[in-house]
Short mmCIF file of N, CA and C in Angstrom, two decimals:
data_model
loop_
_atom_site.label_atom_id
_atom_site.label_comp_id
_atom_site.label_asym_id
_atom_site.label_seq_id
_atom_site.Cartn_x
_atom_site.Cartn_y
_atom_site.Cartn_z
N MET A 1 19.42 -7.82 -13.40
CA MET A 1 18.05 -6.99 -12.93
C MET A 1 17.90 -6.98 -11.65
N THR A 2 17.63 -5.85 -11.32
CA THR A 2 17.12 -5.55 -9.78
C THR A 2 15.53 -5.71 -10.21
N THR A 3 15.04 -6.32 -9.07
CA THR A 3 13.50 -6.83 -8.64
C THR A 3 12.62 -5.88 -7.36
N LEU A 4 11.78 -5.96 -7.53
CA LEU A 4 10.85 -5.35 -6.17
C LEU A 4 11.95 -5.94 -4.54
N TYR A 5 11.70 -7.18 -4.62
CA TYR A 5 12.46 -7.98 -3.84
C TYR A 5 14.18 -7.38 -3.53
N ASP A 6 14.86 -6.84 -3.86
CA ASP A 6 16.30 -6.83 -3.63
C ASP A 6 16.16 -5.40 -2.67
N VAL A 7 15.73 -4.20 -2.96
CA VAL A 7 15.24 -3.36 -1.86
C VAL A 7 14.25 -3.18 -0.70
N PRO A 8 15.30 -2.35 -0.13
CA PRO A 8 13.91 -2.25 1.51
C PRO A 8 12.27 -1.78 0.95
N ALA A 9 11.65 -2.33 1.87
CA ALA A 9 10.25 -2.32 1.23
C ALA A 9 10.05 -0.42 1.58
N GLU A 10 10.25 -0.30 2.40
CA GLU A 10 9.96 1.54 3.27
C GLU A 10 10.62 2.45 1.73
N ASP A 11 11.68 2.23 1.12
CA ASP A 11 12.18 2.91 -0.42
C ASP A 11 11.90 2.49 -1.39
N LEU A 12 11.04 1.64 -1.18
CA LEU A 12 10.52 1.35 -3.17
C LEU A 12 9.25 1.66 -2.87
N ILE A 13 8.65 2.10 -1.14
CA ILE A 13 7.33 2.25 -1.51
C ILE A 13 7.69 3.62 -1.54
N ASP A 14 8.24 4.59 -1.06
CA ASP A 14 8.60 6.03 -0.47
C ASP A 14 8.57 6.73 -2.71
N ALA A 15 9.56 5.64 -2.75
CA ALA A 15 9.61 6.06 -4.58
C ALA A 15 8.12 5.99 -5.12
N VAL A 16 8.34 4.85 -5.17
CA VAL A 16 6.67 4.74 -5.95
C VAL A 16 5.86 5.52 -5.77
N ALA A 17 5.20 5.81 -4.35
CA ALA A 17 4.66 6.90 -4.34
C ALA A 17 4.55 8.26 -4.82
N GLU A 18 6.07 8.80 -5.12
CA GLU A 18 6.05 9.80 -5.57
C GLU A 18 5.83 10.21 -6.97
N ASP A 19 5.60 8.82 -7.67
CA ASP A 19 5.37 8.57 -9.36
C ASP A 19 4.01 8.27 -9.41
N LEU A 20 3.45 8.17 -8.75
CA LEU A 20 1.89 7.18 -8.25
C LEU A 20 1.16 9.17 -7.76
N ALA A 21 1.76 10.04 -7.20
CA ALA A 21 1.28 10.78 -7.15
C ALA A 21 0.45 11.66 -8.17
N ASP A 22 1.68 11.16 -9.09
CA ASP A 22 1.41 12.27 -10.26
C ASP A 22 -0.21 11.63 -11.29
N ARG A 23 0.06 10.60 -11.21
CA ARG A 23 -1.32 9.17 -11.80
C ARG A 23 -2.13 9.47 -10.99
N LEU A 24 -2.56 9.24 -10.25
CA LEU A 24 -3.80 8.61 -9.04
C LEU A 24 -4.19 10.36 -8.41
N GLU A 25 -5.43 10.36 -9.21
CA GLU A 25 -6.52 11.44 -7.92
C GLU A 25 -6.96 10.63 -6.61
N GLU A 26 -6.91 11.53 -5.67
CA GLU A 26 -6.97 11.22 -4.02
C GLU A 26 -8.77 11.85 -4.16
N PRO A 27 -9.67 10.71 -4.13
CA PRO A 27 -11.11 10.85 -3.19
C PRO A 27 -11.16 11.84 -2.79
N GLU A 28 -12.35 12.79 -2.78
CA GLU A 28 -12.63 13.98 -1.83
C GLU A 28 -12.81 13.69 -0.54
N TRP A 29 -13.22 11.87 -0.21
CA TRP A 29 -14.14 12.34 0.79
C TRP A 29 -12.36 11.22 1.70
N VAL A 30 -11.68 11.34 1.40
CA VAL A 30 -10.42 10.24 2.01
C VAL A 30 -9.86 11.71 3.29
N GLN A 31 -10.17 12.66 2.98
CA GLN A 31 -9.64 12.88 4.26
C GLN A 31 -10.42 12.87 5.67
N PHE A 32 -11.99 12.66 5.52
CA PHE A 32 -12.41 12.44 6.62
C PHE A 32 -12.76 10.99 6.99
N ALA A 33 -12.01 10.17 6.08
CA ALA A 33 -12.01 8.81 6.45
C ALA A 33 -11.05 7.82 7.15
N LYS A 34 -11.55 7.15 7.99
CA LYS A 34 -10.35 6.40 8.60
C LYS A 34 -9.83 5.37 7.96
N THR A 35 -9.02 4.96 8.11
CA THR A 35 -8.34 3.43 7.41
C THR A 35 -8.71 2.35 7.74
N GLY A 36 -9.58 2.32 9.36
CA GLY A 36 -9.71 1.08 9.60
C GLY A 36 -10.69 1.23 11.32
N ASN A 37 -11.32 0.04 11.17
CA ASN A 37 -12.25 0.68 12.98
C ASN A 37 -11.32 0.63 13.82
N ASP A 38 -10.31 0.27 13.83
CA ASP A 38 -9.47 0.41 15.22
C ASP A 38 -8.73 1.93 15.47
N ASN A 39 -9.37 2.92 14.38
CA ASN A 39 -8.23 3.97 14.39
C ASN A 39 -8.82 5.04 14.86
N GLU A 40 -9.57 5.97 15.52
CA GLU A 40 -10.40 6.61 15.63
C GLU A 40 -10.21 8.18 15.28
N LEU A 41 -9.30 8.17 14.41
CA LEU A 41 -9.07 9.67 13.43
C LEU A 41 -8.59 9.54 11.99
N PRO A 42 -8.73 9.93 11.00
CA PRO A 42 -8.86 9.65 9.74
C PRO A 42 -6.73 10.01 9.46
N PRO A 43 -6.21 9.87 8.27
CA PRO A 43 -4.46 9.56 8.56
C PRO A 43 -4.24 11.30 8.19
N GLU A 44 -2.71 12.00 9.03
CA GLU A 44 -2.33 12.73 9.11
C GLU A 44 -1.52 13.10 7.91
N GLN A 45 -1.19 11.85 7.08
CA GLN A 45 -0.16 12.17 6.01
C GLN A 45 -0.85 13.32 4.97
N GLU A 46 0.35 14.10 4.88
CA GLU A 46 -0.51 14.90 3.12
C GLU A 46 -0.95 13.61 2.15
N ASP A 47 0.27 12.92 1.79
CA ASP A 47 0.79 11.90 0.86
C ASP A 47 0.10 10.47 1.14
N PHE A 48 -0.60 10.79 2.19
CA PHE A 48 -1.16 9.48 2.39
C PHE A 48 -1.67 8.22 1.55
N TRP A 49 -3.08 8.99 0.34
CA TRP A 49 -3.13 8.06 -0.59
C TRP A 49 -2.31 6.99 -1.42
N SER A 50 -1.58 8.17 -1.98
CA SER A 50 -0.57 7.69 -3.10
C SER A 50 1.10 7.23 -1.98
N ARG A 51 0.85 7.02 -0.65
CA ARG A 51 2.10 6.20 -0.02
C ARG A 51 0.65 4.72 0.15
N ARG A 52 -0.31 4.81 0.60
CA ARG A 52 -1.10 3.51 0.05
C ARG A 52 -1.12 2.91 -1.04
N ALA A 53 -1.05 3.46 -1.91
CA ALA A 53 -1.66 2.88 -3.22
C ALA A 53 -0.12 2.60 -3.94
N ALA A 54 0.70 3.13 -3.36
CA ALA A 54 2.56 2.29 -3.60
C ALA A 54 1.97 1.12 -3.01
N SER A 55 2.24 1.06 -1.09
CA SER A 55 1.32 -0.03 -0.59
C SER A 55 0.86 -1.31 -1.07
N VAL A 56 0.11 -0.90 -1.56
CA VAL A 56 -0.63 -2.40 -1.66
C VAL A 56 -0.60 -2.35 -3.63
N LEU A 57 0.26 -1.64 -4.09
CA LEU A 57 0.94 -2.38 -5.61
C LEU A 57 1.93 -3.25 -5.02
N ARG A 58 2.43 -2.59 -4.24
CA ARG A 58 3.45 -3.65 -3.63
C ARG A 58 3.00 -4.67 -2.83
N LYS A 59 2.04 -5.37 -2.21
CA LYS A 59 1.37 -5.98 -1.82
C LYS A 59 0.86 -6.93 -2.87
N VAL A 60 0.25 -6.79 -3.87
CA VAL A 60 -0.35 -7.37 -4.67
C VAL A 60 0.64 -7.73 -5.65
N ALA A 61 1.70 -7.64 -5.58
CA ALA A 61 2.90 -7.90 -6.90
C ALA A 61 3.95 -8.84 -5.77
N THR A 62 3.70 -8.91 -4.87
CA THR A 62 4.42 -9.82 -3.82
C THR A 62 3.45 -10.70 -3.48
N ASP A 63 2.28 -11.08 -2.89
CA ASP A 63 1.30 -11.55 -2.66
C ASP A 63 0.13 -12.20 -3.49
N GLY A 64 -0.27 -11.68 -5.26
CA GLY A 64 -0.72 -11.72 -5.66
C GLY A 64 -1.09 -13.63 -5.81
N PRO A 65 -2.18 -13.93 -7.03
CA PRO A 65 -3.74 -13.13 -6.57
C PRO A 65 -4.20 -12.74 -5.59
N VAL A 66 -4.27 -11.67 -5.26
CA VAL A 66 -5.07 -10.89 -3.77
C VAL A 66 -5.90 -10.20 -3.71
N GLY A 67 -7.14 -10.55 -2.71
CA GLY A 67 -8.60 -9.59 -3.07
C GLY A 67 -8.57 -8.84 -1.95
N VAL A 68 -9.67 -8.20 -1.95
CA VAL A 68 -10.13 -6.74 -0.97
C VAL A 68 -10.19 -7.20 1.04
N GLU A 69 -10.40 -8.86 0.90
CA GLU A 69 -10.67 -9.15 2.34
C GLU A 69 -9.17 -9.50 2.81
N ARG A 70 -8.33 -9.64 1.42
CA ARG A 70 -7.11 -10.48 2.35
C ARG A 70 -5.84 -8.95 2.83
N LEU A 71 -6.22 -8.47 1.39
CA LEU A 71 -5.44 -6.63 1.73
C LEU A 71 -5.67 -5.83 2.78
N SER A 72 -7.46 -6.30 3.26
CA SER A 72 -8.01 -5.58 4.71
C SER A 72 -7.95 -6.16 5.46
N THR A 73 -7.79 -7.54 5.75
CA THR A 73 -6.85 -8.05 7.03
C THR A 73 -5.20 -7.43 7.23
N ALA A 74 -4.37 -7.69 5.42
CA ALA A 74 -3.42 -7.08 6.39
C ALA A 74 -2.83 -5.47 6.73
N TYR A 75 -3.61 -4.61 6.00
CA TYR A 75 -4.39 -3.86 6.81
C TYR A 75 -4.41 -3.30 7.79
N GLY A 76 -5.58 -4.44 8.57
CA GLY A 76 -5.87 -3.98 10.22
C GLY A 76 -5.14 -3.52 11.25
N GLY A 77 -5.98 -4.10 12.33
CA GLY A 77 -4.50 -3.39 13.33
C GLY A 77 -5.31 -4.00 14.63
N THR A 78 -4.65 -3.54 15.57
CA THR A 78 -6.08 -3.64 17.09
C THR A 78 -6.51 -3.27 17.82
N LYS A 79 -7.49 -3.08 18.18
CA LYS A 79 -8.34 -2.35 19.07
C LYS A 79 -8.39 -2.62 20.08
N ARG A 80 -8.40 -1.38 20.28
CA ARG A 80 -7.77 -2.01 21.97
C ARG A 80 -9.36 -1.72 22.76
N GLY A 81 -9.72 -2.17 24.15
CA GLY A 81 -10.91 -1.86 24.94
C GLY A 81 -10.83 -0.50 25.42
N SER A 82 -11.31 -0.34 25.92
CA SER A 82 -11.92 1.10 26.75
C SER A 82 -11.22 1.52 27.61
N ASN A 83 -10.40 2.86 27.73
CA ASN A 83 -9.37 3.32 28.04
C ASN A 83 -9.73 3.71 29.34
N ARG A 84 -11.20 3.95 29.83
CA ARG A 84 -11.52 4.25 31.16
C ARG A 84 -12.65 3.10 32.03
N TYR A 85 -12.78 2.07 31.46
CA TYR A 85 -13.19 1.20 32.17
C TYR A 85 -12.71 -0.62 31.32
N VAL A 86 -12.33 -1.18 32.11
CA VAL A 86 -11.95 -3.06 31.25
C VAL A 86 -13.50 -3.11 31.37
N VAL A 87 -13.78 -3.15 30.06
CA VAL A 87 -14.62 -3.62 29.25
C VAL A 87 -14.96 -4.85 28.30
N SER A 88 -13.90 -4.03 27.21
CA SER A 88 -13.36 -5.46 26.48
C SER A 88 -12.33 -6.03 26.22
N PRO A 89 -11.28 -7.12 25.90
CA PRO A 89 -10.20 -7.20 26.03
C PRO A 89 -9.61 -6.57 24.41
N ALA A 90 -8.86 -6.69 23.73
CA ALA A 90 -7.95 -5.92 22.84
C ALA A 90 -8.97 -6.66 21.88
N SER A 91 -9.15 -6.54 20.65
CA SER A 91 -9.79 -7.14 19.60
C SER A 91 -8.79 -7.48 18.09
N ARG A 92 -9.16 -7.96 16.83
CA ARG A 92 -8.34 -7.93 15.78
C ARG A 92 -9.44 -7.42 15.09
N GLU A 93 -9.31 -6.12 14.16
CA GLU A 93 -10.10 -4.97 13.17
C GLU A 93 -9.25 -4.92 11.93
N ASP A 94 -10.09 -5.83 10.80
CA ASP A 94 -9.51 -5.17 9.80
C ASP A 94 -9.10 -3.78 9.26
N GLY A 95 -9.05 -3.05 8.15
CA GLY A 95 -8.50 -2.07 7.77
C GLY A 95 -10.08 -1.83 6.63
N SER A 96 -9.65 -0.79 6.31
CA SER A 96 -10.90 -0.25 5.72
C SER A 96 -10.88 -0.90 4.21
N LYS A 97 -12.17 -1.37 3.96
CA LYS A 97 -12.20 -2.02 2.64
C LYS A 97 -12.51 -0.96 1.75
N ASN A 98 -12.89 -0.36 2.09
CA ASN A 98 -13.78 0.98 1.04
C ASN A 98 -12.16 1.43 0.37
N VAL A 99 -11.17 1.59 0.99
CA VAL A 99 -10.44 2.26 0.55
C VAL A 99 -9.41 1.75 -0.27
N ILE A 100 -9.38 0.40 0.35
CA ILE A 100 -8.33 -0.33 -0.07
C ILE A 100 -8.94 -0.71 -2.03
N ARG A 101 -10.71 -0.86 -1.01
CA ARG A 101 -11.30 -1.04 -2.97
C ARG A 101 -11.03 -0.50 -4.06
N THR A 102 -11.10 0.94 -3.62
CA THR A 102 -10.76 2.18 -4.54
C THR A 102 -9.35 2.61 -5.13
N ILE A 103 -8.81 2.24 -4.20
CA ILE A 103 -6.73 2.42 -4.76
C ILE A 103 -7.10 0.89 -5.42
N LEU A 104 -7.45 -0.14 -5.79
CA LEU A 104 -7.08 -0.93 -6.89
C LEU A 104 -8.08 -0.41 -8.10
N GLN A 105 -9.34 -0.50 -7.62
CA GLN A 105 -9.61 0.18 -8.98
C GLN A 105 -8.67 1.75 -9.62
N ASP A 106 -8.06 2.60 -8.58
CA ASP A 106 -7.46 3.25 -9.59
C ASP A 106 -6.15 2.59 -9.74
N LEU A 107 -5.43 1.81 -9.19
CA LEU A 107 -4.97 1.26 -10.15
C LEU A 107 -5.13 0.06 -11.17
N GLU A 108 -6.48 0.01 -11.45
CA GLU A 108 -6.59 -0.67 -12.37
C GLU A 108 -7.03 0.46 -13.67
N GLU A 109 -7.10 1.57 -13.58
CA GLU A 109 -7.46 1.95 -14.75
C GLU A 109 -6.50 2.95 -15.22
N GLU A 110 -5.11 2.42 -14.10
CA GLU A 110 -3.81 3.41 -14.39
C GLU A 110 -3.16 2.03 -15.44
N GLY A 111 -3.48 0.83 -15.36
CA GLY A 111 -3.10 -0.40 -16.14
C GLY A 111 -1.79 -0.99 -15.36
N LEU A 112 -2.02 -1.08 -14.02
CA LEU A 112 -1.02 -1.18 -13.34
C LEU A 112 -1.88 -2.59 -12.96
N VAL A 113 -2.54 -2.92 -12.28
CA VAL A 113 -2.96 -3.77 -12.09
C VAL A 113 -4.20 -4.32 -12.99
N GLU A 114 -4.44 -5.91 -12.55
CA GLU A 114 -5.13 -6.66 -13.34
C GLU A 114 -6.31 -7.64 -12.92
N GLN A 115 -7.00 -7.60 -12.95
CA GLN A 115 -8.15 -8.49 -12.84
C GLN A 115 -7.49 -10.52 -12.96
N ALA A 116 -7.89 -11.48 -11.78
CA ALA A 116 -7.11 -12.76 -11.93
C ALA A 116 -8.24 -13.09 -12.10
N GLY A 117 -9.92 -13.39 -12.90
CA GLY A 117 -10.74 -13.80 -12.96
C GLY A 117 -11.13 -13.70 -11.40
N SER A 118 -12.18 -15.10 -10.80
CA SER A 118 -12.63 -14.78 -9.18
C SER A 118 -11.36 -14.91 -8.17
N GLU A 119 -10.01 -15.54 -8.61
CA GLU A 119 -8.94 -15.24 -8.24
C GLU A 119 -8.34 -14.20 -6.87
N GLY A 120 -8.49 -13.33 -7.62
CA GLY A 120 -8.84 -11.58 -6.94
C GLY A 120 -7.83 -10.79 -7.95
N ARG A 121 -6.50 -10.27 -8.28
CA ARG A 121 -6.24 -8.62 -8.42
C ARG A 121 -4.42 -9.14 -8.73
N ILE A 122 -4.31 -9.20 -9.88
CA ILE A 122 -2.79 -9.42 -9.94
C ILE A 122 -1.78 -8.18 -10.79
N VAL A 123 -0.33 -8.02 -10.18
CA VAL A 123 0.20 -7.29 -11.30
C VAL A 123 0.40 -7.48 -12.69
N SER A 124 -0.01 -6.29 -13.73
CA SER A 124 -0.58 -6.78 -14.55
C SER A 124 1.47 -6.09 -14.54
N ASP A 125 1.81 -5.99 -16.78
CA ASP A 125 3.33 -6.70 -16.41
C ASP A 125 3.81 -4.67 -16.50
N ASP A 126 3.19 -3.71 -16.71
CA ASP A 126 2.87 -2.43 -16.81
C ASP A 126 3.76 -2.06 -15.07
N GLY A 127 3.12 -2.28 -13.95
CA GLY A 127 2.42 -2.23 -12.72
C GLY A 127 3.90 -3.16 -12.18
N ARG A 128 4.46 -4.28 -13.08
CA ARG A 128 5.83 -5.29 -12.44
C ARG A 128 6.99 -4.48 -12.95
N ALA A 129 7.02 -3.94 -14.45
CA ALA A 129 7.82 -3.15 -15.11
C ALA A 129 7.99 -1.90 -14.06
N LEU A 130 7.36 -1.02 -13.39
CA LEU A 130 7.14 0.47 -12.88
C LEU A 130 7.91 -0.19 -10.98
N LEU A 131 7.21 -1.44 -10.76
CA LEU A 131 7.99 -1.79 -9.56
C LEU A 131 9.48 -2.07 -9.88
N ASP A 132 9.87 -2.83 -10.56
CA ASP A 132 11.23 -2.94 -11.27
C ASP A 132 12.39 -1.75 -11.44
N GLU A 133 11.80 -0.93 -12.03
CA GLU A 133 12.57 0.16 -12.61
C GLU A 133 12.80 1.15 -11.75
N THR A 134 11.55 0.86 -10.71
CA THR A 134 11.75 1.82 -9.31
C THR A 134 13.21 1.32 -8.30
N ALA A 135 12.85 0.44 -8.12
CA ALA A 135 12.97 -0.71 -7.69
C ALA A 135 14.80 -0.76 -7.78
N ASP A 136 15.22 -0.55 -9.20
CA ASP A 136 16.66 -0.18 -10.08
C ASP A 136 17.05 0.94 -9.54
N GLU A 137 16.29 2.33 -9.32
CA GLU A 137 16.37 3.54 -9.48
C GLU A 137 17.13 3.93 -8.24
N VAL A 138 15.94 3.59 -7.17
CA VAL A 138 16.41 3.26 -5.62
C VAL A 138 17.27 2.27 -5.20
N LEU A 139 17.75 1.02 -5.47
CA LEU A 139 18.92 0.49 -5.29
C LEU A 139 20.18 1.41 -5.21
N GLU A 140 20.78 2.73 -6.34
CA GLU A 140 21.22 3.14 -7.17
C GLU A 140 21.67 4.20 -6.59
N ASP A 141 20.33 4.55 -5.81
CA ASP A 141 20.70 5.58 -4.94
C ASP A 141 20.49 5.47 -3.23
N LEU A 142 21.15 4.00 -2.96
CA LEU A 142 21.17 3.96 -1.33
C LEU A 142 22.82 3.84 -1.37
N ASP A 143 22.90 3.91 -0.19
CA ASP A 143 24.54 3.93 0.33
C ASP A 143 24.22 2.92 1.39
N ARG A 144 24.09 1.46 1.21
CA ARG A 144 24.57 0.48 1.72
C ARG A 144 25.03 -0.91 1.76
N PRO A 145 26.11 -0.81 1.53
CA PRO A 145 26.98 -1.97 1.39
C PRO A 145 26.35 -3.20 1.56
N GLU A 146 25.25 -3.19 2.50
CA GLU A 146 25.10 -4.53 1.89
C GLU A 146 24.04 -5.30 1.34
N LEU A 147 23.87 -4.26 0.37
CA LEU A 147 23.31 -3.84 -1.04
C LEU A 147 23.82 -4.00 -2.19
N GLU A 148 25.08 -3.67 -1.71
CA GLU A 148 25.53 -3.90 -3.22
C GLU A 148 26.03 -5.18 -4.48
N ARG A 149 25.95 -5.79 -3.52
CA ARG A 149 25.51 -7.50 -4.44
C ARG A 149 24.83 -7.88 -5.35
N TYR A 150 23.84 -6.65 -5.44
CA TYR A 150 22.32 -6.79 -6.06
C TYR A 150 22.55 -5.54 -7.22
N ALA A 151 23.61 -4.47 -6.87
CA ALA A 151 23.49 -3.76 -8.27
C ALA A 151 24.46 -4.54 -9.29
#
């Protein structure tokens, strides 16, 4: 059986995002919210919410149990100093905890993620099944000879 580890992450996230677009409702505020302190503007992708939810689901499945703090570190970036004047050097910034927390709550309501006590969140059996079934479909659609041994 094909697992989420057997297919490229980009292709799996794209396929899972298509499925989650119907299941998750995007909050009204997401079009105005930045995804981290290192960004100047909100994301411009139309399907940002479902793509980020698919990415968070995959990250919880591979790294779990994981919490909001560790995920915000993973989705963070580098905030550069001022462009006009050299005021401060580049620094590491975390991603938006509100975006990640809201996505995790939505995934939990759908039954794809569950809490593991104080350790964080883990992927549920339904979430693992969704990822593995989608990975199987993605592997069939891929035309890459190096992945033939997994089919």
